[in-house]
XYZ file of C-alpha atoms in Angstrom:
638
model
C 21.026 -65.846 -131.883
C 18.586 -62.620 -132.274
C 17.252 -63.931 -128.779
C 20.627 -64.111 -127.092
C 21.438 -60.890 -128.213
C 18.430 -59.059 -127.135
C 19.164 -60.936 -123.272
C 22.327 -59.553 -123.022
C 21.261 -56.291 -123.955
C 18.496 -56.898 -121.120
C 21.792 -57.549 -118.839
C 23.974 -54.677 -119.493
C 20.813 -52.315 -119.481
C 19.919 -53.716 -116.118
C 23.571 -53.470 -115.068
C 24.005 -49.668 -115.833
C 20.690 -49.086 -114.128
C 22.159 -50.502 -111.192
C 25.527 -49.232 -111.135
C 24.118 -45.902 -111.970
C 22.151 -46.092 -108.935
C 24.788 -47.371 -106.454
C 26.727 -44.216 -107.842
C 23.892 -42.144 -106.593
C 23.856 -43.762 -103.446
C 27.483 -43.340 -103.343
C 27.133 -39.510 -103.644
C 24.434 -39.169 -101.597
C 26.631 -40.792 -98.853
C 29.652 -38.926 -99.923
C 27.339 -35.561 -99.452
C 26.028 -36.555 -96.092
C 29.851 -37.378 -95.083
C 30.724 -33.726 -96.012
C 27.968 -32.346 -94.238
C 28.950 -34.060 -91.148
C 32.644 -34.147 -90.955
C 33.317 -30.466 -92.699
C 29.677 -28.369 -93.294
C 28.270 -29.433 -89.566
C 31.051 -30.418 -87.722
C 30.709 -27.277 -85.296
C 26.795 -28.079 -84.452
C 27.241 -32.017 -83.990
C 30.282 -31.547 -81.791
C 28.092 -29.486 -79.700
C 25.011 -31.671 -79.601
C 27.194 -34.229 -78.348
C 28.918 -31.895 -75.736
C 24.948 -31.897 -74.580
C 25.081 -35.105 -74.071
C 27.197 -35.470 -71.392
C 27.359 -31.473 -70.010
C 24.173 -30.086 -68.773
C 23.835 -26.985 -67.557
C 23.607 -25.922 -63.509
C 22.580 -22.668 -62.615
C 24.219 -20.621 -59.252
C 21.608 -18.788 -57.192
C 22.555 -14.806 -57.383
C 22.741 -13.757 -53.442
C 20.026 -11.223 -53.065
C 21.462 -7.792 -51.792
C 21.439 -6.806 -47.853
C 19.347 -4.107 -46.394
C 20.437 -1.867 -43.619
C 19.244 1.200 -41.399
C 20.387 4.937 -42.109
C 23.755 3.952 -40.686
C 24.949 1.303 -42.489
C 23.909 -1.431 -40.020
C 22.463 -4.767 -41.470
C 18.981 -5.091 -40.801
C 18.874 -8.284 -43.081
C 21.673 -10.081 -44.385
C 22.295 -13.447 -46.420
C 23.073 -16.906 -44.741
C 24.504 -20.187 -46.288
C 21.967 -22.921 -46.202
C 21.936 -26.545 -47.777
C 19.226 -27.372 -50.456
C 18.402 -31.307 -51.661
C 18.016 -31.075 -55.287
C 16.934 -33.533 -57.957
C 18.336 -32.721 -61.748
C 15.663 -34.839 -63.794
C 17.991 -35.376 -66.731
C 20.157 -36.989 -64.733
C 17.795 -39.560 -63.388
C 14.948 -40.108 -65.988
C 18.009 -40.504 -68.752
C 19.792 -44.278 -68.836
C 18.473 -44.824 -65.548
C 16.204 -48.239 -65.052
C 12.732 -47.568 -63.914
C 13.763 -49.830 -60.439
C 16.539 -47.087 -60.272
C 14.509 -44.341 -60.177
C 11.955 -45.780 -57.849
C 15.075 -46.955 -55.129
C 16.230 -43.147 -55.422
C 12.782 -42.215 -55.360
C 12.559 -44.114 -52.247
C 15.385 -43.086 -50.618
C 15.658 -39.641 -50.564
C 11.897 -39.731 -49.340
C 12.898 -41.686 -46.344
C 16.438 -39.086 -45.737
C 14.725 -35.963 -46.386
C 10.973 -36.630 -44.942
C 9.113 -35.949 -47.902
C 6.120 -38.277 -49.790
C 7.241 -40.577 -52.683
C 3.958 -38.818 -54.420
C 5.598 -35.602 -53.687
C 8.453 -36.177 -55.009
C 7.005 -38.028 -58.402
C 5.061 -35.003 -58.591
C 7.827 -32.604 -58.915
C 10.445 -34.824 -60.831
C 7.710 -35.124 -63.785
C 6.011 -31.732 -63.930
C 5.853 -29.961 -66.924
C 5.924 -26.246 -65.367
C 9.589 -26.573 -65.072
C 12.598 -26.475 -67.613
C 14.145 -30.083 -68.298
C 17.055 -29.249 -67.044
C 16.156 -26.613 -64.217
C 17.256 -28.619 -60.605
C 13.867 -29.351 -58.740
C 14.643 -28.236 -55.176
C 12.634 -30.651 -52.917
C 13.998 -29.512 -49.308
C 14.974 -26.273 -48.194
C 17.147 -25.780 -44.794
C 17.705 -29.743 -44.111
C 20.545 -29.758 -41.185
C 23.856 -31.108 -41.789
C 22.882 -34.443 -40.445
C 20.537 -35.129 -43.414
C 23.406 -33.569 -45.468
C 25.958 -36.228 -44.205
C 23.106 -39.312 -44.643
C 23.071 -38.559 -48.127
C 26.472 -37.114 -48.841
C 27.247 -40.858 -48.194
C 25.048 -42.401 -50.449
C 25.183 -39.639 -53.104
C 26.902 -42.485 -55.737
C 24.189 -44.382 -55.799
C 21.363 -41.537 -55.737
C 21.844 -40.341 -59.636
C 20.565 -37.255 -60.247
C 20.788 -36.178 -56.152
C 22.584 -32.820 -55.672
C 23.258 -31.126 -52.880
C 23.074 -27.179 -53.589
C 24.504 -24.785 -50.649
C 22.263 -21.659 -51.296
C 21.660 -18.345 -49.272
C 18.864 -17.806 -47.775
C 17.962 -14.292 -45.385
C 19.443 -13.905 -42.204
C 18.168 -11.354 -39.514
C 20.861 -10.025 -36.916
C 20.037 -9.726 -33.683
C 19.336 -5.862 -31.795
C 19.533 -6.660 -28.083
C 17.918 -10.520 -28.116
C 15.114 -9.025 -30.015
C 15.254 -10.017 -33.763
C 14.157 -9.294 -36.714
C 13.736 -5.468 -36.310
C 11.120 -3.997 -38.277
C 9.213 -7.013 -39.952
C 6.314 -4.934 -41.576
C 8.544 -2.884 -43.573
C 11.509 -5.408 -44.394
C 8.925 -7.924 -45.459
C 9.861 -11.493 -46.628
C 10.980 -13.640 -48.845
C 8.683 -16.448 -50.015
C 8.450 -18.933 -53.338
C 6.809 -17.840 -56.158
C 2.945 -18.957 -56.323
C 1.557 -21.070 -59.654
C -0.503 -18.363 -60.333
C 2.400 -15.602 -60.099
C 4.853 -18.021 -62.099
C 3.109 -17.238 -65.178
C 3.708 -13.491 -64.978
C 6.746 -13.691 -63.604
C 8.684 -16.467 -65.730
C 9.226 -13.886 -68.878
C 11.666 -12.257 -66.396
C 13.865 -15.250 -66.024
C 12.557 -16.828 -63.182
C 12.688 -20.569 -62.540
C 9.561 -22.470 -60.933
C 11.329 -23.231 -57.360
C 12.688 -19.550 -57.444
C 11.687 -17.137 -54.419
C 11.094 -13.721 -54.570
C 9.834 -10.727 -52.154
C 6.175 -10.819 -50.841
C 5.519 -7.603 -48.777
C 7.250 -4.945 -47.880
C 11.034 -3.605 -48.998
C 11.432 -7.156 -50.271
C 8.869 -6.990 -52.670
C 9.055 -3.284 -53.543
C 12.974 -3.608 -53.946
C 13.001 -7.232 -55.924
C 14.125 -5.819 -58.961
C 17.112 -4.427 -57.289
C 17.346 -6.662 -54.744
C 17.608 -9.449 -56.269
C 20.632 -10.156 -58.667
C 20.817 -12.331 -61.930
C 21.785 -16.119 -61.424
C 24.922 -17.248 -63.203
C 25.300 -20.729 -65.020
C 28.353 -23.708 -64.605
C 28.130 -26.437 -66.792
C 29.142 -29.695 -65.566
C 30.007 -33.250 -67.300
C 28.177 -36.635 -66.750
C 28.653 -39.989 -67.541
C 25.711 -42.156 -69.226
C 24.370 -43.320 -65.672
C 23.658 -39.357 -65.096
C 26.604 -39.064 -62.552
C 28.797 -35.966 -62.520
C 32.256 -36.861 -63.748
C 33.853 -33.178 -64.221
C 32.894 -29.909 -64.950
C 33.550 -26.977 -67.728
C 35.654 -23.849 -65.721
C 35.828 -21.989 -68.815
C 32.454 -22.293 -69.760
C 30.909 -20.766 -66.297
C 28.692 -17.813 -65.372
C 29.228 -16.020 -62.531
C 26.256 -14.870 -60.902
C 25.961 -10.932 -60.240
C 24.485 -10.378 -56.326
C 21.888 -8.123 -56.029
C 22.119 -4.314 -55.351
C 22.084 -3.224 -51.345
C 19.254 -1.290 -50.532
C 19.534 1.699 -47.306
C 16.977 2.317 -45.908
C 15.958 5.764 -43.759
C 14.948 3.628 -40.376
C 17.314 4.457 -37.775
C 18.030 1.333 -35.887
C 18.240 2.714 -32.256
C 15.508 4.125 -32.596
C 13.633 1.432 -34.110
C 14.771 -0.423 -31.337
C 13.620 1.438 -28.471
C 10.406 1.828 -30.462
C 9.818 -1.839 -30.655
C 10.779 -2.144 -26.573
C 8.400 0.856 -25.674
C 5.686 -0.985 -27.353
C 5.118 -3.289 -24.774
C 4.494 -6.819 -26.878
C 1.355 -7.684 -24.513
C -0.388 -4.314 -26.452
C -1.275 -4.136 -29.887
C -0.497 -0.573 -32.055
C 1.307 0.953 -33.709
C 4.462 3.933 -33.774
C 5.164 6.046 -36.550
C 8.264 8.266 -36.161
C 9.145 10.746 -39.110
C 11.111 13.584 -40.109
C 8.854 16.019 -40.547
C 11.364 18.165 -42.846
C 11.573 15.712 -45.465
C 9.071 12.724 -44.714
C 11.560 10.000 -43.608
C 10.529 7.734 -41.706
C 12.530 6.800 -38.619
C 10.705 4.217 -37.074
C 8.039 2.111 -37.993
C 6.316 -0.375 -35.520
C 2.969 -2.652 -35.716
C 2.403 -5.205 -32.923
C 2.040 -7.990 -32.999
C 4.765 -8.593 -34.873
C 5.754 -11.505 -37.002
C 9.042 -13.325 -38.038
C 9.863 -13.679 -41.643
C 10.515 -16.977 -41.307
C 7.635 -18.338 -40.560
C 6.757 -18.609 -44.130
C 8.777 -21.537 -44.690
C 7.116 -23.302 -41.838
C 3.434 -24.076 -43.496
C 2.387 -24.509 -39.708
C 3.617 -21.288 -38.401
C 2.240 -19.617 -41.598
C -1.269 -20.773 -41.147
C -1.504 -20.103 -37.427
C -0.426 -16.592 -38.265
C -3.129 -16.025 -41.095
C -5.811 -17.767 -38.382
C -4.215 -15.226 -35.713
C -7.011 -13.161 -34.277
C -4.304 -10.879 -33.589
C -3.496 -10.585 -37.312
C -0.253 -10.411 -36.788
C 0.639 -9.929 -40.787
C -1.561 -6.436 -40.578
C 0.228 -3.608 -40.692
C -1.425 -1.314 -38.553
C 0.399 2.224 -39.652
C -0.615 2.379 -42.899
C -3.638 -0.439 -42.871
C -5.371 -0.367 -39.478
C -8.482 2.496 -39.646
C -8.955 3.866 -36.086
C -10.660 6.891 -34.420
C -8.117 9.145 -33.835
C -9.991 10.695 -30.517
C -8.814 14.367 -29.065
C -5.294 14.063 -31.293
C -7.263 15.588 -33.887
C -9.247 18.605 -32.046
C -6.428 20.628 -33.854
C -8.891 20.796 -36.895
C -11.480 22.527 -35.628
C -9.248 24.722 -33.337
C -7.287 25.596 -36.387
C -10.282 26.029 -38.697
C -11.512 28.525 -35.924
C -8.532 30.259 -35.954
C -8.387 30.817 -39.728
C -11.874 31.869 -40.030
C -11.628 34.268 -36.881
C -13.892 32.747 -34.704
C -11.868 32.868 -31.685
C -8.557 33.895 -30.391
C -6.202 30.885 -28.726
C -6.241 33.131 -24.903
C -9.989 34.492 -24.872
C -12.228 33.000 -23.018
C -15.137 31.103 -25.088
C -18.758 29.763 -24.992
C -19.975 28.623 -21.176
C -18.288 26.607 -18.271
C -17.972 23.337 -18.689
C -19.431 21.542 -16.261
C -18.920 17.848 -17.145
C -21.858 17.537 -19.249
C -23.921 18.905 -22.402
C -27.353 18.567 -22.781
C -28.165 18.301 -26.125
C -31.417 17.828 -27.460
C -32.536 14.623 -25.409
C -29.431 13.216 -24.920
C -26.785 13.821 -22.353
C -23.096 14.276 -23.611
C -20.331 13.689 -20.810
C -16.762 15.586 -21.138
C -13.797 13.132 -20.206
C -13.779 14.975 -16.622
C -16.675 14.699 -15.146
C -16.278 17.387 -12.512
C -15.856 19.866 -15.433
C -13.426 22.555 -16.376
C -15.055 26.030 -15.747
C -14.827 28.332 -18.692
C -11.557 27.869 -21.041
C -10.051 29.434 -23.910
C -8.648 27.687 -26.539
C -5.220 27.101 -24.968
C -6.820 25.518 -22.100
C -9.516 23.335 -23.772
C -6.481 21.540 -25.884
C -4.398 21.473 -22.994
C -6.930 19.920 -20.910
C -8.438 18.090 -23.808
C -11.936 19.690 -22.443
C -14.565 17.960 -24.761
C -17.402 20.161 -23.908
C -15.483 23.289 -25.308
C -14.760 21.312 -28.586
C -18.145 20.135 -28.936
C -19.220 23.957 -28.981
C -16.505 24.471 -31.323
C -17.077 21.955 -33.867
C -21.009 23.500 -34.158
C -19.984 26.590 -34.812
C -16.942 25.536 -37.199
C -19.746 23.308 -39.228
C -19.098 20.173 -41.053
C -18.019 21.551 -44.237
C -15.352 23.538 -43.158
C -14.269 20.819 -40.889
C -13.901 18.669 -43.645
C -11.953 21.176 -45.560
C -9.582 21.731 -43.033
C -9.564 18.205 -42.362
C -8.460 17.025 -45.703
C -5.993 19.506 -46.072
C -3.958 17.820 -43.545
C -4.149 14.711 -45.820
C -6.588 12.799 -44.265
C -9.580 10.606 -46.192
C -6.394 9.857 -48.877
C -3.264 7.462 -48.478
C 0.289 8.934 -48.091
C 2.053 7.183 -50.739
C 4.207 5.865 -48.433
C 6.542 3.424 -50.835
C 6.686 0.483 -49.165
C 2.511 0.276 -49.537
C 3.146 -0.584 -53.042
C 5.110 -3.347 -51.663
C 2.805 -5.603 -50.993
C 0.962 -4.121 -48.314
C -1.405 -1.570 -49.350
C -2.554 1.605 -47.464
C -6.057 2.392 -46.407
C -7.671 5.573 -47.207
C -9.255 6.397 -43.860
C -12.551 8.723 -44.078
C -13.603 11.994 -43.600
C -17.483 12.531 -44.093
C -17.380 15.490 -46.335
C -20.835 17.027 -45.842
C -24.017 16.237 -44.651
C -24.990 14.891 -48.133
C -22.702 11.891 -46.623
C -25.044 11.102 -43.421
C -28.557 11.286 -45.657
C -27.180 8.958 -47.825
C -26.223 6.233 -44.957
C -28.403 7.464 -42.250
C -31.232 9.176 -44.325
C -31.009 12.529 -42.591
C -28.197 14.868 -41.060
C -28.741 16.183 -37.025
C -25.921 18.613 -35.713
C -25.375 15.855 -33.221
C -23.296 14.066 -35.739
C -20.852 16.801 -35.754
C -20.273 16.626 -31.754
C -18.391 13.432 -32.683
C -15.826 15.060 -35.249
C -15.490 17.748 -33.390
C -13.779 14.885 -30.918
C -11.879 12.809 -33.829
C -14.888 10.178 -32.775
C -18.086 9.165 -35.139
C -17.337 8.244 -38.076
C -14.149 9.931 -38.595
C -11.316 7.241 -39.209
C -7.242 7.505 -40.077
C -4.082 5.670 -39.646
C -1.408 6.179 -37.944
C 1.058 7.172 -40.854
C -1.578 9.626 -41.975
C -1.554 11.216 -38.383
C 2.215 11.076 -38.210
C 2.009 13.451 -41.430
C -0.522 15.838 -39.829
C 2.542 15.992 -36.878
C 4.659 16.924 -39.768
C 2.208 19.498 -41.117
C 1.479 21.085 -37.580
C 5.818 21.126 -37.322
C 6.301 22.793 -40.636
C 3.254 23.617 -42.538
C 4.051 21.234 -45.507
C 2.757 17.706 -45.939
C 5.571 14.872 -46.651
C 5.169 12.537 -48.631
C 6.346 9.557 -45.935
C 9.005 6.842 -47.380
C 11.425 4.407 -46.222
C 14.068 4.456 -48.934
C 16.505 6.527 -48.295
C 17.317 6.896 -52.129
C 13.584 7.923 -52.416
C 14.260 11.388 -50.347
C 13.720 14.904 -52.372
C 12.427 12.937 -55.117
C 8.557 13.998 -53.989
C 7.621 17.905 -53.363
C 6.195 18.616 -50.128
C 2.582 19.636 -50.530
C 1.998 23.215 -48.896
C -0.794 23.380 -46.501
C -3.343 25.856 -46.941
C -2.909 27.145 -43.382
C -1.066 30.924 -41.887
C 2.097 30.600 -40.345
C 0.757 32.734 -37.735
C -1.928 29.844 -36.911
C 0.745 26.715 -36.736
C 2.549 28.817 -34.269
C -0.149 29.212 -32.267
C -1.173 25.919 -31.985
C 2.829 24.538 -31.615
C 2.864 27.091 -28.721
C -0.520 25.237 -27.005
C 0.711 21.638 -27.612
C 3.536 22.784 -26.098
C 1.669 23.453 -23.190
C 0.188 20.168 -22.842
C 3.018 18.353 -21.810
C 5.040 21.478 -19.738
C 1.506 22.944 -17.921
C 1.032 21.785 -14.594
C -2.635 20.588 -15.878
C -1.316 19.328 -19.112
C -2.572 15.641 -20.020
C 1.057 14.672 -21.906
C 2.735 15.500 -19.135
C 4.582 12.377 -18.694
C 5.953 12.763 -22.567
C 8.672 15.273 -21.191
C 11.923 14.656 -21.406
C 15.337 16.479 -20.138
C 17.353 17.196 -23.669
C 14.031 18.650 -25.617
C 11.233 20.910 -25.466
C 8.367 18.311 -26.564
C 4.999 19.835 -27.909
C 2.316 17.371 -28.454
C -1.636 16.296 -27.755
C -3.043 13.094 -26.163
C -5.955 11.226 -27.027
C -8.226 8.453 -25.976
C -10.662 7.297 -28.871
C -13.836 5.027 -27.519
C -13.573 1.629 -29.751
C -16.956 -0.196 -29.782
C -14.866 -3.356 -29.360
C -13.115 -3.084 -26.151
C -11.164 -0.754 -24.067
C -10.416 2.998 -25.403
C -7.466 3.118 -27.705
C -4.425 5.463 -25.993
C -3.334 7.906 -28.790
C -0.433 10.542 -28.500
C 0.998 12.717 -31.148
C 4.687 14.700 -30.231
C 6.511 17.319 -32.340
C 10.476 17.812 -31.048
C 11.791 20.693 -30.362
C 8.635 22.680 -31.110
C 11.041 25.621 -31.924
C 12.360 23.766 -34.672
C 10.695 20.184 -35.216
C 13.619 17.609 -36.206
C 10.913 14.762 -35.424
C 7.560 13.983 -35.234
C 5.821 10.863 -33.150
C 2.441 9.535 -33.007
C 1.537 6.666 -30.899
C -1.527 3.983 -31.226
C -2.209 1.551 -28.153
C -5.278 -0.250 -29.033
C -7.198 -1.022 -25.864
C -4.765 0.698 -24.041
C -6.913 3.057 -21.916
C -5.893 7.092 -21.412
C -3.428 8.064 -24.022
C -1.823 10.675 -20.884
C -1.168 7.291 -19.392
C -0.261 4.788 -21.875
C 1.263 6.396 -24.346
C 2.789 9.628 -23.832
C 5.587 7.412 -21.486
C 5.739 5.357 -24.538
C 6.446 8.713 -26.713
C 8.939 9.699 -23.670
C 11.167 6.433 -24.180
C 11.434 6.937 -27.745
C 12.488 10.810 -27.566
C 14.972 10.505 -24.896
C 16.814 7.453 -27.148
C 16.127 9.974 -30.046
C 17.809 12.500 -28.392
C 20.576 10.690 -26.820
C 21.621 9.405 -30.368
C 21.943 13.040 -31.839
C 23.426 14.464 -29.081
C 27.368 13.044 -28.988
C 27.852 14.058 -25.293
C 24.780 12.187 -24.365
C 24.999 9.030 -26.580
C 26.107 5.752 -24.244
C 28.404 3.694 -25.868
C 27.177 0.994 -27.822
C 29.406 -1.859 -28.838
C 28.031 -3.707 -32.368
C 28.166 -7.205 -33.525
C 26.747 -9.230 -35.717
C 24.561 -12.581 -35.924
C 22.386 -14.699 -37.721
C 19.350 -15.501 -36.070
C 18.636 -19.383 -34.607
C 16.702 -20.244 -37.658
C 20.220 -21.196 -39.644
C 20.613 -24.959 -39.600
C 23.280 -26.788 -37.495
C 26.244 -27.238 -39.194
C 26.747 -24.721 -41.066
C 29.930 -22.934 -41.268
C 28.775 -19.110 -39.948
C 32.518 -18.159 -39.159
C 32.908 -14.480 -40.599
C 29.325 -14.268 -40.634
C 28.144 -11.252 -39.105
C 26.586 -11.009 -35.805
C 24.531 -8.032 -34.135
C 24.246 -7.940 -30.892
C 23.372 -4.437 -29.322
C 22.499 -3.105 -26.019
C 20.809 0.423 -25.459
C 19.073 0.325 -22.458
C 19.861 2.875 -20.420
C 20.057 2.756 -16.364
C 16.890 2.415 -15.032
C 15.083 1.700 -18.066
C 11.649 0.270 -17.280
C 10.992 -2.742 -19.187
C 7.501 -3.082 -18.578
C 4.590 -0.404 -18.982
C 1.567 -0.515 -16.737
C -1.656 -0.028 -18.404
């Protein structure tokens, strides 16, 4: 009995135990259901919103550029983009799914299966962040796929803007070096650039106004969210829970289209160079021209792109503010100036012997440009006939050090800070051998004969042309610019005085005046009817090839509104070559400022031929603009 008593004590002990823990579990459960249905309900329901609405974001438009006038130098275009969302595919999708779409788009689009794979499963990307295989596809690839789109999970087809350049006159786009382009981000450049929001298949600006703008330029994407079923096929989307994107600012710039223009047309496109045209009042710069040019588009072509970067041409360089030349008799202003300030001379007395075509110097004959000679010359004369037997005297008696200092206060041997080098581009320094401390440490020992050279603008002497188209400025109205091409960017830099007499710039605006009006001038063919044009040739030796044709131009040299200087490598005589190229660009200068003068000019507006077929461009705008004038010549003999 004592044993069947102690058993069913064993029972109900074992019984409590149990029921005691089924009430734990019980609570437990009861807990967990709270925490669901009434603590958590707000985060669960939105974890399972995740599941079926995923996230899409809309590409900001990136903001339009145009000239001093308000016209559109570059614009935005629509364009259609094959996408792949990966959560949409690798999710509930069979592996012989995912290679058939694999497959598929491959064949549509013309792309590698291993490209593709590649893409879909790298881990540089956010899961959900579309992976844009194929930029620009026409509309026929479009419709192959549109049709098949059910059965491509995952697929999306993404109408995007890309840039558009109008068109000025057949010739398109204007001004390539300082626009720049638009290219996709590099690996190495993702990693410093993600922190700032952007995605992996993102582009941004590479050189020029689109890289030193981006910030502005280019807008912050926006966000749609968009519902799919469990095969990863969009079903419906979420109005209320979208983004809109905000466009990027528009950016105005201080080119002047016409004159661009007729820069670009001067320039013949069989010469290389460059033209720099600038206010010399407050450093904007009107015009800006390197040949050869390039088109921004060819960075989306990898086979354009590489035959520009193997062009021996080098296209891509920008020659105003990159290419280092001699600039030759354009720069005999420095000594004559540095004479004039240190009273060596006065600009109408006669100086130092006749020339006679030739110097000898030591042991070595030096030729002057005419080999008949000159006769005896003042100042006036020797710059207006570019005599380089007078200058040669000069620059010995001037000496190397003061040429230097003269030299450098009319900003050469340092960049400009002209904005758009910080764009991309970068600006070369030039060089100005400062002593003779310079030639014993390269040469091991100074001779006088090294300053014949600089005397010239020749030896080892070098600039570009942006820095020469501020020593215009300087000769116009004593101050050095600081050159840009934003227009928001003017007044915000003091002009740097230059440590030169009124009295002296006068002088020498009343000789270079002379060269192109005097009968025995050598810029003679830079005159035109509406101005009086002061300016100097020049015609630099190059150790390469043919002389380099140089011409500088201030306009009117009463009061200088604008200031040109001209580079033609290899071009020869710069009397020949390009002071008519300096002509065509004043007279369109002048005809646009003058309103009785100014032909009528009808504008319109296009994209370019590199937007795809089938692609709704009605209301897009179109630019097409004609400026020459009757008679124009459309050639220039070298």
């Amino acid at each position: 009995m004592l044993e069947g008593f102690m058993a069913n004590g064993a029972r109900e002990s074992r019984s409590r135990c149990l029921l005691g823990a089924l009430l734990i579990l019980f609570g437990v459960l009861c807990i967990r259901l709270y925490l669901l249905q009434i603590a958590d309900w707000e985060h669960y329901r939105i974890q399972s919103e995740k599941n079926t609405m995923q996230p899409i974001p809309i590409e900001a438009s990136r903001g339009v550029v145009r000239d001093r006038n308000g016209i559109i130098l570059v614009d935005n275009r629509p364009s259609y983009t094959i996408s792949i969302i990966p959560p949409r595919l690798l999710r509930n999708t069979e592996p012989s799914i995912r290679d058939r779409v694999v497959s598929r788009l491959g064949e549509a689009i013309d792309l590698p299966e291993s490209l593709i794979r590649k893409r879909l499963y790298s881990k540089k990307r956010h899961f959900y962040e579309p992976v844009k295989l194929k930029r620009d596809v026409s509309f026929v690839t479009v419709s192959l796929i549109e049709e098949d789109l059910y059965d491509l999970p995952g697929v999306a087809i993404q109408v995007e803007s890309r840039r558009g350049y109008p068109s000025f006159n057949g010739r398109f786009p204007l001004a390539p070096h300082i626009l720049g382009y638009v290219g996709l981000i590099d690996p190495d450049e993702y990693r410093q650039v993600a922190p700032l929001g952007y995605s992996y298949d993102d582009q941004m600006g590479k050189r020029g106004v689109e890289r030193l703008c981006e910030a502005m330029l280019r807008g912050q994407d926006g966000i749609k969210y968009i519902e799919v079923n469990a095969w990863g096929r969009e079903v419906g989307s979420f109005p209320d829970k979208t983004g809109a994107p905000v466009p990027g600012k528009n950016i105005t710039l201080t080119i002047d289209w016409r004159l661009q223009l007729a820069a670009e047309q001067a320039l013949h496109d069989s010469l290389s160079g460059s033209i720099v045209a600038m206010d010399p009042r407050n450093g904007q710069l009107l015009a800006l021209v390197s040949k050869p040019g390039f088109h921004p588009r060819s960075i989306r072509d990898p086979e354009e792109w590489a035959a520009l970067q193997s062009d021996p041409n080098k296209p891509l360089l920008n020659r105003s503010l990159q290419g280092e030349y001699p600039p030759g008799s354009i720069l005999k202003m420095v000594p004559a100036i540095a004479a004039l300030e240190m009273g060596l001379l006065h600009p109408d007395e006669l100086q130092y012997g006749p020339c006679e075509g030739e110097l000898l110097y030591g042991d070595r004959v030096i030729r002057c440009h005419q080999a008949s000679g000159h006769g005896q010359l003042t100042l006036r004369q020797a710059l207006v006939q570019s005599c380089d037997i007078f200058f040669y005297h000069l620059g010995l008696e001037v000496g190397i050090a003061n040429w230097s200092r003269y030299a450098r206060a009319f900003g050469f041997g340092r960049p400009t800070g002209l904005d758009i080098a910080a764009g991309g581009d970068g600006e070369a320094s030039g060089l100005v051998p400062a002593d003779r401390k310079y030639y014993e440490k390269r040469f091991g020992q100074w001779v006088e004969g090294f300053m014949l050279n600089l005397a010239i603008g020749q030896g080892e002497m070098l600039a570009t042309p942006v820095q020469l188209a501020r020593y215009a400025g300087a000769l116009a109205v004593g101050t050095l610019q600081r050159p840009h091409t934003l227009l928001a960017e003017t007044g915000k830099h003091p002009p740097e005085p230059v440590q030169v007499s009124e009295n002296t710039l006068k002088q020498i605006r009343s000789i270079l005046y002379d060269v192109v009006h005097h009968h025995l001038g050598t810029g003679r063919l830079a005159r035109v009817e509406y101005s009086d044009v002061a300016g100097k040739t020049g015609t630099a030796q190059n150790s390469h090839g043919e002389d380099h044709a140089w011409f500088l131009a201030l306009a009117p040299v009463d009061d200088p509104q604008i200031v040109i200087v001209v580079l033609a490598e290899n071009g020869g005589h710069g009397g020949e070559v390009a002071a008519p190229i300096t002509r065509k660009i004043l007279e369109r200068y002048f005809q646009s400022v003058a309103p009785d003068l100014n032909s009528e000019i009808t504008v319109a507006q296009r994209w370019d031929d590199d937007a795809q077929d089938g692609i709704q461009q009605a209301g897009a705008p179109s630019l097409s603009v004609n400026t020459a004038q009757p008679g124009e010549q459309k050639s220039i003999s070298r």
